[in-house]
């Protein structure tokens, strides 16, 4: 249904909190079936597999995690073949997941505040990290990898989603060594004769932090690796690439580890935003011969970047920026968040002049938005179109209920909305072969509170407002996820 057909029936406050909360229930069943409840038609030329990752288990035997970011990772796979679609989900069998399921209770502390039973005495000095493999999933070099930014990836069978064990990138990573959850695919790497490569990073934070860059060829081999020290504690979730640079936003935060060490708080609850400190932009050349540069801009917090590109000695980065870090408070309940009391994430463009060592920025999209995506052939280059999850209303803060398309040249916007009872996840752009930049489809999981189930929604990326091409009704809900990817490879067991 088109947005203008729904707008008159959706109140200004476009959601009910209890509807939104329903998407944060655990899904404990693992499914495997052909989707047969479909509105519309799946495009016959949409071929391949959509993989999604996110916290599927938000409690252990009834004991809730403190924050969804602490939930165990669950992979969903939707395979499209000749106008049909197949669904499968499996939990990532990390060592900690298996231990806790066997014990029937929480055995590990979570980064975002989940504690073991027994109060601070049971948690003090237990600094073990639980690799929850819940943030992203990517198919590269013949491997399907579930990613969590603070530790090593888990390899899965792409057809069955069976967990095959941790993956060291052919011996490059030590056991437990970090490999971030936001790799970028350079479609035409100028160091490899125009072949694609996957670029990723790791962070080792401290009083000074180490950023390590990894570049992997299409076979999954690490062909370039270099490490750089930057001053201060670095809490960095995502980065952007251009043809010649990796760009990191070092958010202005302070970390006091003592409450974590003494069992009083999770590590993520010990992070405090420093509004009087600047955000540092760390520009690391992908070619070793060039120097690292650090520029400063006004205080803000960035989780996700949309894209970056170069023009001479200038770099432009499009990012979702928040006025401050949404801190996780001890004793708080994430399901009771007051959206109206928080400032929204908005799309900003940052303009770096490397010669003059200057940074300027401008607001591109004031609507509350997150999870940007784009045509994969435009990564690291100028792109005209961005797609994001967004609030239904044009102002204020709210859950994501819509998909927003922004034309960065004409400044035209298109919005498709699932309000009032639908809540969207990260959109994924799937290109039509040999088409224009916006010729393709947007795929998104949408939680439908009316039926307590999730839909796989397919939109025409050229015209969101014509409505959904197809809505694939799943037999169950999928808890709100984080990130995912699409491959043209077809994986149906």
C-alpha positions as semicolon CSV with decimal commas, in nm:
position;residue;x (nm);y (nm);z (nm)
1;X;0,000;0,000;0,000
2;X;0,133;0,344;-0,085
3;X;0,234;0,595;0,177
4;X;-0,023;0,858;0,075
5;X;-0,298;0,597;0,111
6;X;-0,192;0,525;0,467
7;X;-0,095;0,870;0,593
8;X;-0,451;0,974;0,670
9;X;-0,499;0,672;0,898
10;X;-0,169;0,702;1,085
11;X;-0,168;0,943;1,382
12;X;0,113;1,192;1,426
13;X;0,251;0,970;1,702
14;X;0,281;0,681;1,460
15;X;0,332;0,387;1,696
16;X;0,231;0,229;2,023
17;X;0,513;0,129;2,255
18;X;0,364;-0,214;2,324
19;X;0,355;-0,285;1,951
20;X;0,724;-0,200;1,917
21;X;0,812;-0,410;2,224
22;X;0,675;-0,725;2,060
23;X;0,973;-0,736;1,826
24;X;1,203;-0,792;2,123
25;X;1,072;-1,136;2,217
26;X;1,309;-1,430;2,174
27;X;1,259;-1,671;1,885
28;X;1,369;-2,007;2,022
29;X;1,251;-2,227;1,735
30;X;1,468;-2,294;1,430
31;X;1,264;-2,314;1,108
32;X;1,313;-2,447;0,757
33;X;1,033;-2,400;0,500
34;X;0,923;-2,258;0,166
35;X;0,729;-1,935;0,214
36;X;0,380;-1,981;0,073
37;X;0,187;-1,688;0,225
38;X;0,270;-1,407;-0,019
39;X;0,099;-1,083;-0,119
40;X;0,204;-0,969;-0,465
41;X;0,469;-1,148;-0,670
42;X;0,838;-1,208;-0,612
43;X;1,029;-1,069;-0,914
44;X;1,148;-1,371;-1,113
45;X;1,485;-1,208;-1,181
46;X;1,552;-1,163;-0,807
47;X;1,789;-1,454;-0,754
48;X;2,020;-1,516;-0,460
49;X;2,026;-1,531;-0,080
50;X;1,959;-1,265;0,180
51;X;2,141;-1,332;0,507
52;X;2,046;-1,147;0,826
53;X;2,203;-1,149;1,172
54;X;2,083;-1,021;1,505
55;X;2,011;-1,117;1,865
56;X;1,758;-1,399;1,840
57;X;1,774;-1,503;2,204
58;X;1,696;-1,222;2,447
59;X;1,674;-1,441;2,755
60;X;1,834;-1,758;2,890
61;X;1,573;-1,987;3,040
62;X;1,356;-1,687;3,125
63;X;1,633;-1,464;3,261
64;X;1,637;-1,160;3,031
65;X;1,950;-0,998;2,896
66;X;1,994;-0,638;3,004
67;X;2,026;-0,506;2,648
68;X;1,949;-0,664;2,309
69;X;2,310;-0,614;2,201
70;X;2,393;-0,890;2,454
71;X;2,159;-1,142;2,287
72;X;2,295;-1,453;2,115
73;X;2,331;-1,427;1,739
74;X;2,076;-1,589;1,508
75;X;2,118;-1,608;1,132
76;X;1,820;-1,595;0,899
77;X;1,853;-1,690;0,533
78;X;1,592;-1,609;0,268
79;X;1,678;-1,767;-0,066
80;X;1,506;-1,641;-0,382
81;X;1,474;-1,870;-0,684
82;X;1,243;-1,837;-0,986
83;X;0,975;-1,638;-0,807
84;X;0,983;-1,852;-0,491
85;X;1,147;-1,801;-0,152
86;X;1,279;-2,033;0,116
87;X;1,335;-1,942;0,483
88;X;1,576;-2,093;0,734
89;X;1,711;-1,972;1,069
90;X;1,977;-2,111;1,301
91;X;2,152;-1,987;1,612
92;X;2,526;-1,948;1,592
93;X;2,659;-2,226;1,814
94;X;2,929;-2,026;1,987
95;X;3,101;-2,199;2,277
96;X;2,924;-1,970;2,526
97;X;2,581;-2,027;2,365
98;X;2,623;-2,405;2,395
99;X;2,743;-2,378;2,756
100;X;2,451;-2,159;2,864
101;X;2,192;-2,370;2,686
102;X;2,326;-2,682;2,857
103;X;2,336;-2,511;3,196
104;X;1,998;-2,341;3,153
105;X;2,125;-2,014;3,297
106;X;2,341;-1,710;3,224
107;X;2,709;-1,797;3,269
108;X;2,871;-1,492;3,107
109;X;2,850;-1,118;3,158
110;X;2,740;-0,910;2,862
111;X;2,916;-0,600;2,733
112;X;2,594;-0,398;2,764
113;X;2,506;-0,480;3,121
114;X;2,389;-0,842;3,140
115;X;2,517;-0,991;3,465
116;X;2,545;-1,342;3,600
117;X;2,307;-1,425;3,887
118;X;2,449;-1,356;4,230
119;X;2,508;-0,983;4,234
120;X;2,837;-0,804;4,216
121;X;3,025;-1,072;4,407
122;X;2,948;-1,326;4,135
123;X;3,056;-1,083;3,862
124;X;3,359;-0,909;4,010
125;X;3,687;-0,974;3,829
126;X;3,518;-1,192;3,566
127;X;3,643;-1,008;3,257
128;X;3,576;-1,284;3,003
129;X;3,418;-1,174;2,676
130;X;3,125;-1,375;2,545
131;X;3,156;-1,390;2,167
132;X;2,788;-1,365;2,074
133;X;2,836;-1,348;1,694
134;X;2,522;-1,135;1,661
135;X;2,605;-0,826;1,456
136;X;2,658;-0,905;1,087
137;X;2,688;-1,191;0,841
138;X;2,878;-1,180;0,513
139;X;2,955;-1,430;0,237
140;X;3,306;-1,379;0,102
141;X;3,575;-1,605;-0,038
142;X;3,344;-1,905;-0,027
143;X;3,284;-1,861;0,347
144;X;2,977;-1,744;0,537
145;X;3,102;-1,552;0,842
146;X;2,900;-1,437;1,144
147;X;3,066;-1,127;1,287
148;X;3,088;-0,960;1,628
149;X;3,330;-0,672;1,646
150;X;3,509;-0,761;1,970
151;X;3,625;-1,112;1,871
152;X;3,694;-1,349;1,585
153;X;3,430;-1,457;1,330
154;X;3,236;-1,783;1,325
155;X;3,213;-1,976;1,001
156;X;2,878;-2,125;0,897
157;X;2,762;-2,361;0,625
158;X;2,581;-2,122;0,386
159;X;2,323;-2,385;0,287
160;X;2,233;-2,531;0,629
161;X;2,359;-2,248;0,858
162;X;2,535;-2,511;1,069
163;X;2,813;-2,359;1,279
164;X;3,149;-2,494;1,160
165;X;3,360;-2,320;1,426
166;X;3,563;-2,004;1,464
167;X;3,753;-1,879;1,160
168;X;4,106;-1,736;1,175
169;X;4,115;-1,602;0,816
170;X;4,358;-1,878;0,721
171;X;4,575;-1,831;1,028
172;X;4,586;-1,450;1,034
173;X;4,378;-1,401;1,351
174;X;4,484;-1,536;1,689
175;X;4,216;-1,706;1,898
176;X;3,979;-1,436;2,021
177;X;4,140;-1,160;1,813
178;X;3,891;-0,901;1,693
179;X;3,759;-0,869;1,338
180;X;3,498;-0,593;1,310
181;X;3,137;-0,641;1,208
182;X;3,131;-0,375;0,932
183;X;3,342;-0,489;0,637
184;X;3,324;-0,281;0,321
185;X;3,347;-0,432;-0,026
186;X;3,557;-0,223;-0,265
187;X;3,409;-0,316;-0,603
188;X;3,721;-0,218;-0,801
189;X;4,037;-0,203;-0,592
190;X;4,306;0,009;-0,758
191;X;4,581;-0,195;-0,590
192;X;4,456;-0,520;-0,743
193;X;4,401;-0,430;-1,106
194;X;4,036;-0,347;-1,051
195;X;3,943;-0,673;-0,876
196;X;3,706;-0,645;-0,579
197;X;3,835;-0,677;-0,225
198;X;3,686;-0,682;0,123
199;X;3,822;-0,418;0,363
200;X;3,774;-0,454;0,737
201;X;3,940;-0,350;1,063
202;X;3,988;-0,432;1,428
203;X;4,019;-0,208;1,732
204;X;4,236;-0,273;2,036
205;X;4,129;0,009;2,271
206;X;4,329;0,154;2,557
207;X;4,490;0,480;2,665
208;X;4,606;0,474;2,306
209;X;4,421;0,249;2,062
210;X;4,543;0,032;1,778
211;X;4,348;0,020;1,452
212;X;4,441;-0,269;1,223
213;X;4,330;-0,270;0,858
214;X;4,269;-0,598;0,673
215;X;4,213;-0,631;0,297
216;X;4,097;-0,967;0,160
217;X;4,099;-1,082;-0,203
218;X;3,797;-1,259;-0,361
219;X;3,936;-1,596;-0,247
220;X;3,927;-1,478;0,116
221;X;4,302;-1,440;0,160
222;X;4,438;-1,144;0,361
223;X;4,657;-0,965;0,106
224;X;4,723;-0,644;0,302
225;X;4,737;-0,582;0,676
226;X;4,870;-0,278;0,862
227;X;4,828;-0,142;1,215
228;X;4,821;0,219;1,339
229;X;4,816;0,370;1,687
230;X;4,588;0,664;1,761
231;X;4,580;0,860;2,088
232;X;4,296;0,800;2,330
233;X;4,028;0,537;2,385
234;X;3,857;0,437;2,060
235;X;3,497;0,311;2,061
236;X;3,436;0,261;1,687
237;X;3,161;0,042;1,540
238;X;3,184;0,126;1,169
239;X;3,412;0,295;0,917
240;X;3,403;0,417;0,559
241;X;3,637;0,361;0,266
242;X;3,731;0,548;-0,047
243;X;3,956;0,424;-0,325
244;X;4,263;0,532;-0,126
245;X;4,160;0,577;0,238
246;X;3,993;0,422;0,540
247;X;3,809;0,679;0,753
248;X;3,725;0,634;1,122
249;X;3,528;0,864;1,352
250;X;3,679;0,849;1,701
251;X;3,381;0,948;1,910
252;X;3,450;1,164;2,219
253;X;3,391;0,919;2,502
254;X;3,564;0,825;2,826
255;X;3,584;0,474;2,966
256;X;3,614;0,405;3,339
257;X;3,675;0,030;3,377
258;X;3,648;0,011;3,757
259;X;3,270;-0,048;3,786
260;X;3,310;-0,326;3,527
261;X;3,607;-0,485;3,701
262;X;3,428;-0,482;4,039
263;X;3,114;-0,643;3,898
264;X;2,886;-0,341;3,928
265;X;2,830;-0,262;3,559
266;X;2,881;-0,399;3,213
267;X;3,168;-0,256;3,009
268;X;2,926;-0,067;2,784
269;X;2,769;0,098;3,089
270;X;3,111;0,244;3,179
271;X;3,123;0,459;2,864
272;X;3,049;0,828;2,911
273;X;3,006;1,078;2,633
274;X;3,228;1,388;2,651
275;X;3,027;1,670;2,489
276;X;3,304;1,926;2,537
277;X;3,557;1,720;2,344
278;X;3,581;1,713;1,963
279;X;3,518;1,413;1,744
280;X;3,842;1,300;1,582
281;X;3,837;1,185;1,222
282;X;4,121;0,941;1,157
283;X;4,219;0,913;0,790
284;X;4,433;0,604;0,725
285;X;4,575;0,554;0,375
286;X;4,517;0,213;0,220
287;X;4,860;0,260;0,056
288;X;5,129;0,228;0,324
289;X;5,346;0,503;0,175
290;X;5,110;0,779;0,287
291;X;5,075;0,938;0,631
292;X;4,787;0,895;0,875
293;X;4,603;1,223;0,936
294;X;4,378;1,313;1,230
295;X;4,131;1,599;1,191
296;X;3,878;1,733;1,438
297;X;3,515;1,834;1,415
298;X;3,251;1,931;1,668
299;X;3,132;1,678;1,921
300;X;2,887;1,411;1,810
301;X;2,847;1,034;1,796
302;X;2,844;0,816;1,485
303;X;2,749;0,449;1,478
304;X;2,712;0,406;1,102
305;X;2,846;0,558;0,783
306;X;2,663;0,547;0,453
307;X;2,953;0,607;0,214
308;X;3,260;0,817;0,139
309;X;3,431;0,940;-0,177
310;X;3,725;1,153;-0,287
311;X;3,757;1,464;-0,499
312;X;4,124;1,558;-0,526
313;X;4,257;1,632;-0,176
314;X;3,904;1,639;-0,038
315;X;3,702;1,356;0,115
316;X;3,325;1,353;0,167
317;X;3,167;1,118;0,422
318;X;2,792;1,069;0,465
319;X;2,714;0,947;0,817
320;X;2,431;0,901;1,064
321;X;2,524;1,135;1,346
322;X;2,376;1,172;1,695
323;X;2,411;1,474;1,919
324;X;2,545;1,244;2,194
325;X;2,598;0,877;2,275
326;X;2,276;0,706;2,393
327;X;2,427;0,573;2,714
328;X;2,319;0,240;2,861
329;X;2,222;0,293;3,223
330;X;2,253;0,026;3,493
331;X;1,908;-0,085;3,608
332;X;1,732;0,057;3,302
333;X;1,486;-0,136;3,085
334;X;1,552;-0,095;2,713
335;X;1,190;-0,180;2,634
336;X;1,078;0,132;2,823
337;X;1,294;0,376;2,628
338;X;1,145;0,724;2,600
339;X;1,197;0,800;2,232
340;X;1,070;1,156;2,268
341;X;1,340;1,231;2,526
342;X;1,625;1,133;2,292
343;X;1,765;1,324;1,998
344;X;1,738;1,137;1,666
345;X;2,015;1,013;1,445
346;X;2,029;1,223;1,127
347;X;2,218;1,206;0,798
348;X;2,510;1,451;0,779
349;X;2,779;1,510;0,518
350;X;3,132;1,573;0,646
351;X;3,373;1,754;0,410
352;X;3,743;1,698;0,478
353;X;4,012;1,907;0,313
354;X;4,334;1,715;0,372
355;X;4,555;1,994;0,238
356;X;4,406;2,257;0,470
357;X;4,343;2,011;0,757
358;X;3,985;2,139;0,784
359;X;3,644;1,980;0,840
360;X;3,299;2,120;0,768
361;X;2,964;1,951;0,786
362;X;2,606;2,001;0,675
363;X;2,276;1,835;0,755
364;X;2,140;1,633;0,463
365;X;1,837;1,464;0,620
366;X;1,673;1,586;0,942
367;X;1,432;1,291;0,966
368;X;1,526;1,028;1,225
369;X;1,710;0,759;1,029
370;X;1,957;0,471;1,061
371;X;2,107;0,172;0,878
372;X;2,202;0,336;0,545
373;X;2,254;0,128;0,231
374;X;2,334;0,191;-0,135
375;X;2,425;0,030;-0,466
376;X;2,727;-0,193;-0,396
377;X;2,912;-0,075;-0,709
378;X;2,919;0,278;-0,562
379;X;3,101;0,193;-0,238
380;X;3,390;0,437;-0,198
381;X;3,276;0,644;-0,497
382;X;3,024;0,922;-0,542
383;X;2,672;0,782;-0,521
384;X;2,349;0,957;-0,598
385;X;2,100;0,746;-0,400
386;X;2,094;0,638;-0,036
387;X;1,833;0,421;0,135
388;X;1,775;0,409;0,511
389;X;1,543;0,290;0,780
390;X;1,353;0,596;0,904
391;X;1,081;0,721;1,133
392;X;0,733;0,758;0,987
393;X;0,711;1,125;1,082
394;X;0,950;1,387;0,944
395;X;1,053;1,528;1,283
396;X;1,133;1,402;1,629
397;X;1,265;1,066;1,744
398;X;1,077;0,739;1,702
399;X;1,126;0,372;1,614
400;X;1,211;0,295;1,253
401;X;0,887;0,231;1,065
402;X;0,969;0,346;0,713
403;X;1,220;0,314;0,431
404;X;1,360;0,647;0,307
405;X;1,526;0,710;-0,029
406;X;1,738;1,025;-0,062
407;X;1,850;1,160;-0,400
408;X;2,171;1,344;-0,314
409;X;2,167;1,537;-0,644
410;X;1,806;1,656;-0,672
411;X;1,737;1,638;-0,293
412;X;1,414;1,455;-0,375
413;X;1,284;1,211;-0,111
414;X;1,067;0,903;-0,129
415;X;0,920;0,724;0,173
416;X;0,749;0,389;0,212
417;X;0,598;0,339;0,557
418;X;0,480;0,033;0,750
419;X;0,319;0,248;1,024
420;X;0,127;0,234;1,245
421;X;0,192;-0,130;1,346
422;X;0,495;-0,220;1,134
423;X;0,862;-0,172;1,233
424;X;1,146;-0,201;0,983
425;X;1,499;-0,335;0,999
426;X;1,807;-0,243;0,796
427;X;1,720;-0,221;0,424
428;X;1,939;-0,406;0,176
429;X;1,981;-0,285;-0,184
430;X;1,997;-0,560;-0,448
431;X;2,096;-0,437;-0,791
432;X;1,936;-0,547;-1,114
433;X;2,219;-0,662;-1,345
434;X;2,330;-0,391;-1,590
435;X;2,074;-0,144;-1,454
436;X;2,104;0,219;-1,345
437;X;2,216;0,315;-0,996
438;X;1,869;0,288;-0,845
439;X;1,753;0,000;-1,066
440;X;1,700;-0,287;-0,826
441;X;1,510;-0,388;-0,515
442;X;1,506;-0,298;-0,149
443;X;1,470;-0,598;0,081
444;X;1,375;-0,550;0,445
445;X;1,238;-0,751;0,733
446;X;0,934;-0,576;0,882
447;X;0,789;-0,674;1,218
448;X;0,408;-0,679;1,199
449;X;0,268;-0,621;1,548
450;X;-0,086;-0,695;1,434
451;X;-0,003;-1,061;1,369
452;X;0,317;-1,087;1,580
453;X;0,510;-1,203;1,277
454;X;0,769;-1,066;1,038
455;X;0,734;-1,000;0,667
456;X;1,004;-0,997;0,403
457;X;0,914;-0,683;0,207
458;X;1,034;-0,627;-0,150
459;X;1,026;-0,269;-0,282
460;X;1,115;-0,126;-0,622
461;X;1,423;0,084;-0,545
462;X;1,334;0,328;-0,825
463;X;0,994;0,413;-0,680
464;X;0,932;0,328;-0,315
465;X;0,598;0,504;-0,310
466;X;0,432;0,265;-0,552
467;X;0,418;0,029;-0,255
468;X;0,553;-0,317;-0,192
469;X;0,605;-0,544;-0,493
470;X;0,564;-0,837;-0,257
471;X;0,516;-0,909;0,113
472;X;0,628;-1,253;0,220
473;X;0,453;-1,340;0,546
474;X;0,668;-1,559;0,769
475;X;0,508;-1,806;1,009
476;X;0,664;-1,629;1,308
477;X;0,844;-1,311;1,404
478;X;1,216;-1,240;1,376
479;X;1,350;-1,035;1,669
480;X;1,483;-0,697;1,556
481;X;1,812;-0,763;1,384
482;X;2,125;-0,564;1,321
483;X;2,298;-0,619;0,986
484;X;2,300;-0,849;0,688
485;X;2,403;-0,890;0,325
486;X;2,287;-1,031;-0,007
487;X;2,474;-1,263;-0,237
488;X;2,376;-1,369;-0,586
489;X;2,478;-1,720;-0,483
490;X;2,174;-1,940;-0,422
491;X;2,180;-2,153;-0,108
492;X;1,889;-2,393;-0,074
493;X;1,960;-2,730;0,093
